[in-house]
mmCIF file of C-alpha atoms in Angstrom:
data_model
loop_
_atom_site.group_PDB
_atom_site.id
_atom_site.type_symbol
_atom_site.label_atom_id
_atom_site.label_comp_id
_atom_site.label_asym_id
_atom_site.label_seq_id
_atom_site.Cartn_x
_atom_site.Cartn_y
_atom_site.Cartn_z
ATOM 1 C CA MET A 10 108.107 339.591 -14.536
ATOM 2 C CA SER A 11 107.970 337.469 -17.632
ATOM 3 C CA TYR A 12 105.922 333.252 -18.100
ATOM 4 C CA ASP A 13 106.114 330.933 -20.542
ATOM 5 C CA THR A 14 103.488 327.914 -22.073
ATOM 6 C CA THR A 15 102.528 324.807 -23.078
ATOM 7 C CA THR A 16 99.850 325.809 -25.324
ATOM 8 C CA GLU A 17 101.448 324.971 -27.888
ATOM 9 C CA VAL A 18 103.255 321.272 -26.907
ATOM 10 C CA PRO A 19 105.498 320.003 -29.812
ATOM 11 C CA THR A 20 106.875 316.059 -29.780
ATOM 12 C CA ASN A 21 107.328 315.164 -25.655
ATOM 13 C CA ASN A 22 109.768 314.986 -24.195
ATOM 14 C CA LYS A 23 110.166 313.516 -20.818
ATOM 15 C CA VAL A 24 113.851 314.144 -19.350
ATOM 16 C CA THR A 25 115.062 312.320 -15.717
ATOM 17 C CA VAL A 26 117.126 314.239 -14.179
ATOM 18 C CA ASN A 27 117.057 313.333 -10.462
ATOM 19 C CA THR A 28 116.894 309.616 -10.811
ATOM 20 C CA ASN A 29 117.811 309.580 -7.075
ATOM 21 C CA TYR A 30 114.668 312.152 -5.329
ATOM 22 C CA ALA A 31 113.414 311.350 -2.690
ATOM 23 C CA LYS A 32 110.959 313.814 -0.201
ATOM 24 C CA PRO A 33 110.083 314.774 3.219
ATOM 25 C CA ASN A 34 106.828 311.878 3.734
ATOM 26 C CA SER A 35 104.820 315.303 4.740
ATOM 27 C CA ALA A 36 105.709 317.314 1.755
ATOM 28 C CA LEU A 37 103.111 317.564 -1.249
ATOM 29 C CA ASN A 38 105.051 315.585 -5.176
ATOM 30 C CA VAL A 39 104.947 319.103 -7.017
ATOM 31 C CA ALA A 40 104.831 319.593 -10.572
ATOM 32 C CA LEU A 41 105.289 323.393 -11.638
ATOM 33 C CA VAL A 42 103.304 324.446 -15.189
ATOM 34 C CA GLY A 43 105.421 327.278 -16.522
ATOM 35 C CA ALA A 44 109.026 328.103 -15.485
ATOM 36 C CA GLY A 45 109.065 331.515 -15.962
ATOM 37 C CA SER A 46 111.471 334.236 -14.102
ATOM 38 C CA PHE A 47 108.275 334.663 -11.918
ATOM 39 C CA ALA A 48 108.085 330.960 -10.700
ATOM 40 C CA THR A 49 111.612 331.080 -10.360
ATOM 41 C CA ALA A 50 112.593 333.339 -8.809
ATOM 42 C CA MET A 51 110.374 333.929 -6.378
ATOM 43 C CA HIS A 52 107.910 330.433 -5.868
ATOM 44 C CA LEU A 53 110.470 327.711 -5.786
ATOM 45 C CA PRO A 54 113.016 329.705 -3.334
ATOM 46 C CA ASN A 55 110.090 329.978 -1.459
ATOM 47 C CA MET A 56 109.743 325.423 -1.107
ATOM 48 C CA GLN A 57 112.844 325.318 -1.087
ATOM 49 C CA LYS A 58 113.182 326.966 2.693
ATOM 50 C CA MET A 59 109.087 325.300 4.094
ATOM 51 C CA LYS A 60 110.676 321.141 2.687
ATOM 52 C CA ASP A 61 108.501 320.310 4.272
ATOM 53 C CA LYS A 62 105.759 320.645 3.384
ATOM 54 C CA TYR A 63 106.614 320.342 -0.869
ATOM 55 C CA ALA A 64 109.192 319.076 -3.010
ATOM 56 C CA LEU A 65 109.099 319.637 -6.486
ATOM 57 C CA TYR A 66 108.865 316.379 -8.091
ATOM 58 C CA ALA A 67 108.126 317.838 -12.323
ATOM 59 C CA VAL A 68 108.625 320.979 -14.453
ATOM 60 C CA VAL A 69 106.598 321.123 -17.687
ATOM 61 C CA ASN A 70 108.009 323.945 -19.994
ATOM 62 C CA ARG A 71 107.429 324.332 -23.272
ATOM 63 C CA THR A 72 111.139 325.098 -23.880
ATOM 64 C CA GLY A 73 113.563 321.414 -23.218
ATOM 65 C CA HIS A 74 116.525 324.031 -22.122
ATOM 66 C CA LYS A 75 114.822 326.635 -20.125
ATOM 67 C CA SER A 76 112.892 323.037 -18.296
ATOM 68 C CA LYS A 77 115.861 320.369 -18.093
ATOM 69 C CA THR A 78 117.878 323.996 -15.946
ATOM 70 C CA VAL A 79 114.782 324.510 -13.597
ATOM 71 C CA ALA A 80 114.596 320.442 -12.506
ATOM 72 C CA THR A 81 118.392 320.190 -12.439
ATOM 73 C CA HIS A 82 118.659 323.476 -9.953
ATOM 74 C CA PHE A 83 116.192 322.719 -8.077
ATOM 75 C CA ASP A 84 116.308 318.842 -6.893
ATOM 76 C CA ALA A 85 113.233 318.115 -9.381
ATOM 77 C CA LYS A 86 112.567 314.178 -10.531
ATOM 78 C CA TYR A 87 111.830 314.994 -14.848
ATOM 79 C CA THR A 88 110.629 317.720 -17.074
ATOM 80 C CA THR A 89 108.063 316.880 -19.229
ATOM 81 C CA SER A 90 106.644 319.397 -22.611
ATOM 82 C CA ASP A 91 103.752 317.737 -22.368
ATOM 83 C CA ILE A 92 101.097 318.389 -19.124
ATOM 84 C CA ASN A 93 99.430 315.344 -19.512
ATOM 85 C CA ASP A 94 102.520 313.065 -18.837
ATOM 86 C CA VAL A 95 102.260 315.338 -14.811
ATOM 87 C CA LEU A 96 98.200 314.673 -15.100
ATOM 88 C CA ILE A 97 98.655 310.845 -14.844
ATOM 89 C CA ASP A 98 101.246 311.033 -13.328
ATOM 90 C CA ASP A 99 99.821 309.707 -9.574
ATOM 91 C CA ASN A 100 102.692 310.429 -7.428
ATOM 92 C CA VAL A 101 101.874 314.522 -8.278
ATOM 93 C CA ASP A 102 100.067 316.197 -5.488
ATOM 94 C CA LEU A 103 99.921 319.654 -7.191
ATOM 95 C CA VAL A 104 99.931 321.120 -10.186
ATOM 96 C CA PHE A 105 101.681 324.646 -9.552
ATOM 97 C CA ILE A 106 100.271 327.316 -12.665
ATOM 98 C CA THR A 107 102.853 329.716 -13.144
ATOM 99 C CA THR A 108 101.557 330.852 -17.285
ATOM 100 C CA GLN A 109 100.794 332.849 -19.452
ATOM 101 C CA HIS A 110 97.665 334.290 -17.738
ATOM 102 C CA LYS A 111 95.202 333.511 -21.141
ATOM 103 C CA ASP A 112 95.890 329.593 -19.955
ATOM 104 C CA HIS A 113 95.205 329.093 -16.626
ATOM 105 C CA ALA A 114 91.844 329.021 -16.710
ATOM 106 C CA ALA A 115 92.127 325.111 -19.167
ATOM 107 C CA LEU A 116 95.110 324.582 -17.513
ATOM 108 C CA VAL A 117 93.467 324.969 -13.366
ATOM 109 C CA LEU A 118 90.574 322.737 -15.515
ATOM 110 C CA GLN A 119 92.368 320.154 -16.977
ATOM 111 C CA SER A 120 94.522 320.020 -13.580
ATOM 112 C CA LEU A 121 91.120 320.038 -10.954
ATOM 113 C CA GLN A 122 90.065 316.558 -13.477
ATOM 114 C CA ALA A 123 93.025 314.980 -13.015
ATOM 115 C CA GLY A 124 92.064 314.545 -9.080
ATOM 116 C CA LYS A 125 94.471 316.990 -9.316
ATOM 117 C CA HIS A 126 94.954 320.086 -5.978
ATOM 118 C CA VAL A 127 95.780 323.248 -7.866
ATOM 119 C CA PHE A 128 97.339 326.457 -7.669
ATOM 120 C CA VAL A 129 97.211 329.085 -9.836
ATOM 121 C CA GLU A 130 98.194 332.257 -10.260
ATOM 122 C CA LYS A 131 96.093 335.394 -11.035
ATOM 123 C CA PRO A 132 94.449 335.759 -12.475
ATOM 124 C CA LEU A 133 91.736 332.527 -12.838
ATOM 125 C CA ALA A 134 90.492 332.910 -16.305
ATOM 126 C CA THR A 135 90.162 335.566 -18.513
ATOM 127 C CA THR A 136 86.987 335.083 -19.122
ATOM 128 C CA GLN A 137 82.541 334.727 -17.682
ATOM 129 C CA GLU A 138 82.872 331.397 -19.964
ATOM 130 C CA GLU A 139 86.429 330.149 -19.049
ATOM 131 C CA LEU A 140 85.454 330.679 -14.837
ATOM 132 C CA ASP A 141 81.961 329.351 -15.952
ATOM 133 C CA LYS A 142 83.258 326.049 -16.228
ATOM 134 C CA ILE A 143 85.434 325.950 -13.649
ATOM 135 C CA ILE A 144 82.401 327.016 -11.264
ATOM 136 C CA ALA A 145 80.749 324.175 -13.056
ATOM 137 C CA PHE A 146 82.812 321.669 -12.140
ATOM 138 C CA TYR A 147 82.986 322.683 -8.120
ATOM 139 C CA ASN A 148 79.198 322.833 -8.181
ATOM 140 C CA ASP A 149 79.243 319.171 -9.579
ATOM 141 C CA ASP A 150 77.639 316.467 -7.014
ATOM 142 C CA SER A 151 78.787 313.658 -9.282
ATOM 143 C CA ILE A 152 82.561 314.523 -8.269
ATOM 144 C CA VAL A 153 83.426 313.296 -5.065
ATOM 145 C CA ASN A 154 86.561 314.628 -3.196
ATOM 146 C CA LYS A 155 87.004 317.885 -4.755
ATOM 147 C CA PRO A 156 91.040 318.929 -4.919
ATOM 148 C CA GLN A 157 91.512 322.885 -3.417
ATOM 149 C CA LEU A 158 92.615 325.376 -5.787
ATOM 150 C CA LEU A 159 94.123 329.014 -4.930
ATOM 151 C CA THR A 160 94.405 331.970 -6.997
ATOM 152 C CA GLY A 161 98.040 333.932 -6.252
ATOM 153 C CA PHE A 162 95.496 336.247 -4.289
ATOM 154 C CA ASN A 163 99.600 336.042 -1.853
ATOM 155 C CA ARG A 164 99.214 339.843 -0.583
ATOM 156 C CA ARG A 165 95.744 338.961 1.622
ATOM 157 C CA PHE A 166 98.164 336.488 3.634
ATOM 158 C CA SER A 167 101.185 338.520 4.317
ATOM 159 C CA LYS A 168 101.361 340.086 7.749
ATOM 160 C CA TYR A 169 100.653 342.752 6.665
ATOM 161 C CA ALA A 170 97.352 342.488 6.475
ATOM 162 C CA GLN A 171 97.224 340.381 9.069
ATOM 163 C CA GLU A 172 97.933 342.656 11.327
ATOM 164 C CA ILE A 173 95.411 344.266 10.049
ATOM 165 C CA LYS A 174 92.690 342.489 10.390
ATOM 166 C CA THR A 175 93.244 341.029 13.966
ATOM 167 C CA HIS A 176 91.828 344.756 14.646
ATOM 168 C CA THR A 177 88.729 345.013 11.927
ATOM 169 C CA GLU A 178 87.344 342.324 13.063
ATOM 170 C CA GLN A 179 87.023 344.128 16.514
ATOM 171 C CA ARG A 180 85.112 346.778 14.744
ATOM 172 C CA THR A 181 81.091 348.254 15.484
ATOM 173 C CA ASN A 182 80.987 349.887 12.106
ATOM 174 C CA PRO A 183 81.872 349.416 8.648
ATOM 175 C CA LEU A 184 85.308 350.264 6.805
ATOM 176 C CA TYR A 185 85.608 353.041 4.347
ATOM 177 C CA ILE A 186 89.468 351.585 2.358
ATOM 178 C CA SER A 187 91.193 352.810 0.150
ATOM 179 C CA TYR A 188 93.853 351.500 -1.864
ATOM 180 C CA ARG A 189 96.231 353.127 -4.006
ATOM 181 C CA ILE A 190 98.540 352.023 -6.913
ATOM 182 C CA ASN A 191 100.868 353.172 -9.054
ATOM 183 C CA ALA A 192 101.180 350.801 -11.280
ATOM 184 C CA GLY A 193 104.076 351.786 -13.623
ATOM 185 C CA PHE A 194 103.509 352.917 -17.710
ATOM 186 C CA ARG A 195 103.618 350.160 -19.573
ATOM 187 C CA PRO A 196 103.658 350.625 -23.558
ATOM 188 C CA SER A 197 100.535 349.398 -25.860
ATOM 189 C CA THR A 198 102.766 346.641 -27.352
ATOM 190 C CA ASP A 199 102.883 344.583 -23.753
ATOM 191 C CA ALA A 200 101.560 341.609 -23.429
ATOM 192 C CA LEU A 201 100.360 342.337 -19.966
ATOM 193 C CA HIS A 202 97.449 344.115 -22.512
ATOM 194 C CA GLU A 203 96.251 341.309 -23.463
ATOM 195 C CA HIS A 204 93.751 339.337 -22.296
ATOM 196 C CA GLY A 205 92.619 340.846 -20.108
ATOM 197 C CA GLY A 206 94.321 343.642 -19.569
ATOM 198 C CA ARG A 207 96.304 344.874 -16.576
ATOM 199 C CA VAL A 208 92.294 345.197 -14.863
ATOM 200 C CA VAL A 209 92.020 341.176 -15.015
ATOM 201 C CA GLY A 210 95.302 340.307 -14.485
ATOM 202 C CA GLU A 211 95.782 343.190 -11.623
ATOM 203 C CA VAL A 212 93.729 344.552 -10.358
ATOM 204 C CA CYS A 213 92.492 341.740 -8.871
ATOM 205 C CA HIS A 214 94.953 341.745 -6.728
ATOM 206 C CA PHE A 215 93.954 344.727 -5.038
ATOM 207 C CA ILE A 216 90.066 343.985 -4.519
ATOM 208 C CA ASP A 217 90.571 340.588 -3.202
ATOM 209 C CA LEU A 218 93.046 342.528 -1.166
ATOM 210 C CA ILE A 219 89.797 344.883 -0.068
ATOM 211 C CA SER A 220 87.486 342.596 -0.283
ATOM 212 C CA TYR A 221 89.500 340.320 2.507
ATOM 213 C CA LEU A 222 89.137 343.124 5.016
ATOM 214 C CA THR A 223 85.251 343.533 5.098
ATOM 215 C CA ASP A 224 84.965 340.117 5.206
ATOM 216 C CA SER A 225 82.058 340.445 3.138
ATOM 217 C CA SER A 226 80.839 340.322 -0.395
ATOM 218 C CA ILE A 227 80.694 342.655 -2.984
ATOM 219 C CA VAL A 228 76.918 344.228 -3.834
ATOM 220 C CA SER A 229 77.981 346.309 -6.986
ATOM 221 C CA VAL A 230 80.662 347.597 -8.771
ATOM 222 C CA SER A 231 81.209 351.695 -10.086
ATOM 223 C CA VAL A 232 83.892 352.300 -12.799
ATOM 224 C CA GLU A 233 85.978 355.610 -13.926
ATOM 225 C CA LYS A 234 88.021 355.283 -16.406
ATOM 226 C CA LEU A 235 90.541 358.345 -17.825
ATOM 227 C CA SER A 236 89.988 359.701 -20.966
ATOM 228 C CA PRO A 237 93.338 359.849 -22.049
ATOM 229 C CA LYS A 238 94.583 362.721 -25.121
ATOM 230 C CA ASN A 239 97.776 360.808 -26.407
ATOM 231 C CA GLY A 240 97.018 357.483 -28.624
ATOM 232 C CA HIS A 241 100.248 355.938 -25.761
ATOM 233 C CA ILE A 242 98.555 356.238 -22.673
ATOM 234 C CA ARG A 243 95.204 353.498 -22.197
ATOM 235 C CA ALA A 244 92.140 354.058 -20.266
ATOM 236 C CA ASP A 245 91.798 350.697 -18.663
ATOM 237 C CA ASP A 246 94.699 351.481 -16.831
ATOM 238 C CA ASN A 247 94.120 354.132 -15.275
ATOM 239 C CA VAL A 248 91.190 353.754 -13.088
ATOM 240 C CA SER A 249 88.920 354.043 -10.028
ATOM 241 C CA VAL A 250 86.958 351.919 -9.424
ATOM 242 C CA LEU A 251 84.169 352.129 -6.132
ATOM 243 C CA LEU A 252 83.483 348.581 -4.350
ATOM 244 C CA LYS A 253 80.274 348.667 -2.236
ATOM 245 C CA TYR A 254 80.337 345.959 0.431
ATOM 246 C CA LYS A 255 76.469 344.130 1.489
ATOM 247 C CA ASP A 256 77.931 345.341 5.483
ATOM 248 C CA GLY A 257 77.634 348.350 4.708
ATOM 249 C CA SER A 258 82.250 349.003 3.662
ATOM 250 C CA VAL A 259 83.393 350.817 0.822
ATOM 251 C CA GLY A 260 86.449 350.010 -1.548
ATOM 252 C CA ASN A 261 87.884 353.225 -3.077
ATOM 253 C CA LEU A 262 90.627 351.946 -5.450
ATOM 254 C CA GLN A 263 92.751 353.619 -7.080
ATOM 255 C CA TYR A 264 94.897 352.161 -10.058
ATOM 256 C CA PHE A 265 96.546 354.229 -12.239
ATOM 257 C CA ALA A 266 99.100 353.979 -14.819
ATOM 258 C CA VAL A 267 100.329 356.956 -15.516
ATOM 259 C CA GLY A 268 102.833 358.934 -11.236
ATOM 260 C CA ASN A 269 106.188 358.737 -11.688
ATOM 261 C CA LYS A 270 107.585 355.956 -11.429
ATOM 262 C CA GLY A 271 109.912 357.684 -7.986
ATOM 263 C CA TYR A 272 106.791 357.559 -5.891
ATOM 264 C CA GLN A 273 105.524 354.422 -3.397
ATOM 265 C CA LYS A 274 103.352 351.594 -5.622
ATOM 266 C CA GLU A 275 100.292 351.254 -3.215
ATOM 267 C CA ASN A 276 98.717 353.191 -0.274
ATOM 268 C CA LEU A 277 96.267 351.277 1.334
ATOM 269 C CA GLU A 278 94.296 353.256 3.977
ATOM 270 C CA VAL A 279 91.828 351.573 6.775
ATOM 271 C CA HIS A 280 89.460 353.856 8.203
ATOM 272 C CA TYR A 281 86.985 353.405 10.705
ATOM 273 C CA ASP A 282 85.856 353.993 14.210
ATOM 274 C CA GLU A 283 87.528 356.983 14.206
ATOM 275 C CA LYS A 284 90.588 354.845 13.672
ATOM 276 C CA THR A 285 92.713 354.528 10.467
ATOM 277 C CA ILE A 286 95.529 352.262 9.272
ATOM 278 C CA ILE A 287 97.940 353.014 6.848
ATOM 279 C CA MET A 288 99.912 350.043 5.077
ATOM 280 C CA ASP A 289 102.603 351.733 2.841
ATOM 281 C CA ASP A 290 103.660 349.848 0.123
ATOM 282 C CA PHE A 291 103.668 346.653 2.109
ATOM 283 C CA ILE A 292 107.132 347.937 4.408
ATOM 284 C CA LYS A 293 105.444 349.937 6.922
ATOM 285 C CA LEU A 294 102.200 350.303 9.061
ATOM 286 C CA THR A 295 100.913 352.797 10.721
ATOM 287 C CA GLY A 296 98.024 353.196 12.912
ATOM 288 C CA TYR A 297 96.255 355.922 14.668
ATOM 289 C CA GLY A 298 93.905 355.250 17.359
ATOM 290 C CA VAL A 299 94.646 352.292 17.397
ATOM 291 C CA LYS A 300 98.177 350.562 18.560
ATOM 292 C CA VAL A 301 99.425 348.067 15.484
ATOM 293 C CA LYS A 302 102.660 345.536 15.944
ATOM 294 C CA ASP A 303 105.999 347.592 14.704
ATOM 295 C CA ILE A 304 106.492 344.911 11.477
ATOM 296 C CA ASN A 305 107.766 347.236 9.047
ATOM 297 C CA SER A 306 110.491 345.659 6.228
ATOM 298 C CA LYS A 307 113.173 346.846 4.571
ATOM 299 C CA THR A 308 111.417 345.068 1.239
ATOM 300 C CA PRO A 309 108.669 344.499 0.112
ATOM 301 C CA GLU A 310 107.389 340.766 2.423
ATOM 302 C CA LYS A 311 103.837 341.004 0.365
ATOM 303 C CA GLY A 312 102.750 337.339 1.097
ATOM 304 C CA GLN A 313 104.129 335.632 -1.081
ATOM 305 C CA TYR A 314 105.832 332.588 1.254
ATOM 306 C CA GLU A 315 103.280 332.552 3.461
ATOM 307 C CA GLU A 316 100.107 331.842 1.489
ATOM 308 C CA LEU A 317 101.726 328.141 0.811
ATOM 309 C CA ILE A 318 102.655 327.637 4.560
ATOM 310 C CA HIS A 319 98.537 328.214 3.957
ATOM 311 C CA PHE A 320 97.714 326.221 1.399
ATOM 312 C CA TYR A 321 99.690 323.658 2.082
ATOM 313 C CA ASN A 322 97.984 323.490 5.897
ATOM 314 C CA ALA A 323 94.399 323.951 4.101
ATOM 315 C CA ILE A 324 95.357 321.370 1.491
ATOM 316 C CA ALA A 325 96.516 319.016 5.259
ATOM 317 C CA LYS A 326 92.635 320.142 6.277
ATOM 318 C CA ASN A 327 90.793 320.180 3.363
ATOM 319 C CA GLN A 328 89.850 323.753 3.958
ATOM 320 C CA TRP A 329 89.878 326.687 1.543
ATOM 321 C CA ALA A 330 92.557 328.663 1.465
ATOM 322 C CA ILE A 331 90.907 331.265 0.052
ATOM 323 C CA GLY A 332 87.351 330.538 0.241
ATOM 324 C CA PHE A 333 86.315 329.546 -3.842
ATOM 325 C CA ASP A 334 83.013 331.590 -4.040
ATOM 326 C CA SER A 335 85.728 334.872 -3.155
ATOM 327 C CA MET A 336 88.273 334.007 -5.487
ATOM 328 C CA VAL A 337 84.975 334.075 -8.398
ATOM 329 C CA GLU A 338 83.329 337.120 -6.932
ATOM 330 C CA THR A 339 87.017 338.923 -7.605
ATOM 331 C CA THR A 340 87.478 337.959 -10.468
ATOM 332 C CA GLN A 341 82.998 338.282 -11.796
ATOM 333 C CA ALA A 342 84.573 342.260 -10.208
ATOM 334 C CA THR A 343 87.224 342.314 -12.841
ATOM 335 C CA PHE A 344 85.361 341.293 -16.412
ATOM 336 C CA LEU A 345 83.106 344.036 -14.872
ATOM 337 C CA ILE A 346 86.078 346.277 -14.897
ATOM 338 C CA GLN A 347 87.243 345.762 -17.750
ATOM 339 C CA ASP A 348 83.787 345.672 -19.459
ATOM 340 C CA ASN A 349 82.830 349.591 -18.654
#
């Protein structure tokens, strides 16, 4: 996965790519900020499958050649290297942020202040100070008709999470959840270790899914990290996290980078009321003592497509696709883990 950044902006180059741009009246005009490989391989193709909901209107990127290539391929109206071009454009409904992690919070705040709905890939912020500014925006009673915000915690929208939730909603007792992530080794020089590292940038995904299934709020976070003997192994890439929830549920999160890459990446076990549901890598779901739908997949289906549908509907109904407090709580939990 790679990202582009708009932090260091060169002299503005706004270029019209498609003079015949048109969209269905029901679709949101989207300004993509950061034309990296994840956006172009995942989000934009998904948007093309739902043209009644989303239309790529503008591409903002630090390098003009990349943005023009993306804009041409996905039929956007124009490209620019200046975020302000889309913020002052009344035709832009949604700013879609897929830049480097360090730029997320500032771009989110700028876009919200301009009255744009915002989708931002995780993380929402990399520091508490950044997060506090976004919280202050939503707490400001002088701002009416605040835009919608969604952080890309896609796993909760997957058909696997949805199926598990239909059963756990009927439980009598709290959940015991065990979530194991074989994250894979990344060298210390990897950019993923910057600006909050893999805990802030990736572990947030797994905390969000656990919180979604419990439908409760976190009351405590306990952390243990590996004590490596070799310098190339990072302690913060190998963590055990115990999450205690207000309803009595427990989430046991094991995130490690020292495992073998041939082993499965994600395994989720949900235990309750003498029932067990196991999800393997978002390709298989198995129930013990509970009958689950046969929704096995050939490749992992992690909910990226479904989250866009949920977000569109949330904007239309002026509702949160994920509650703001939940996004904040998940982000703050990663700060606690990282700082432990």
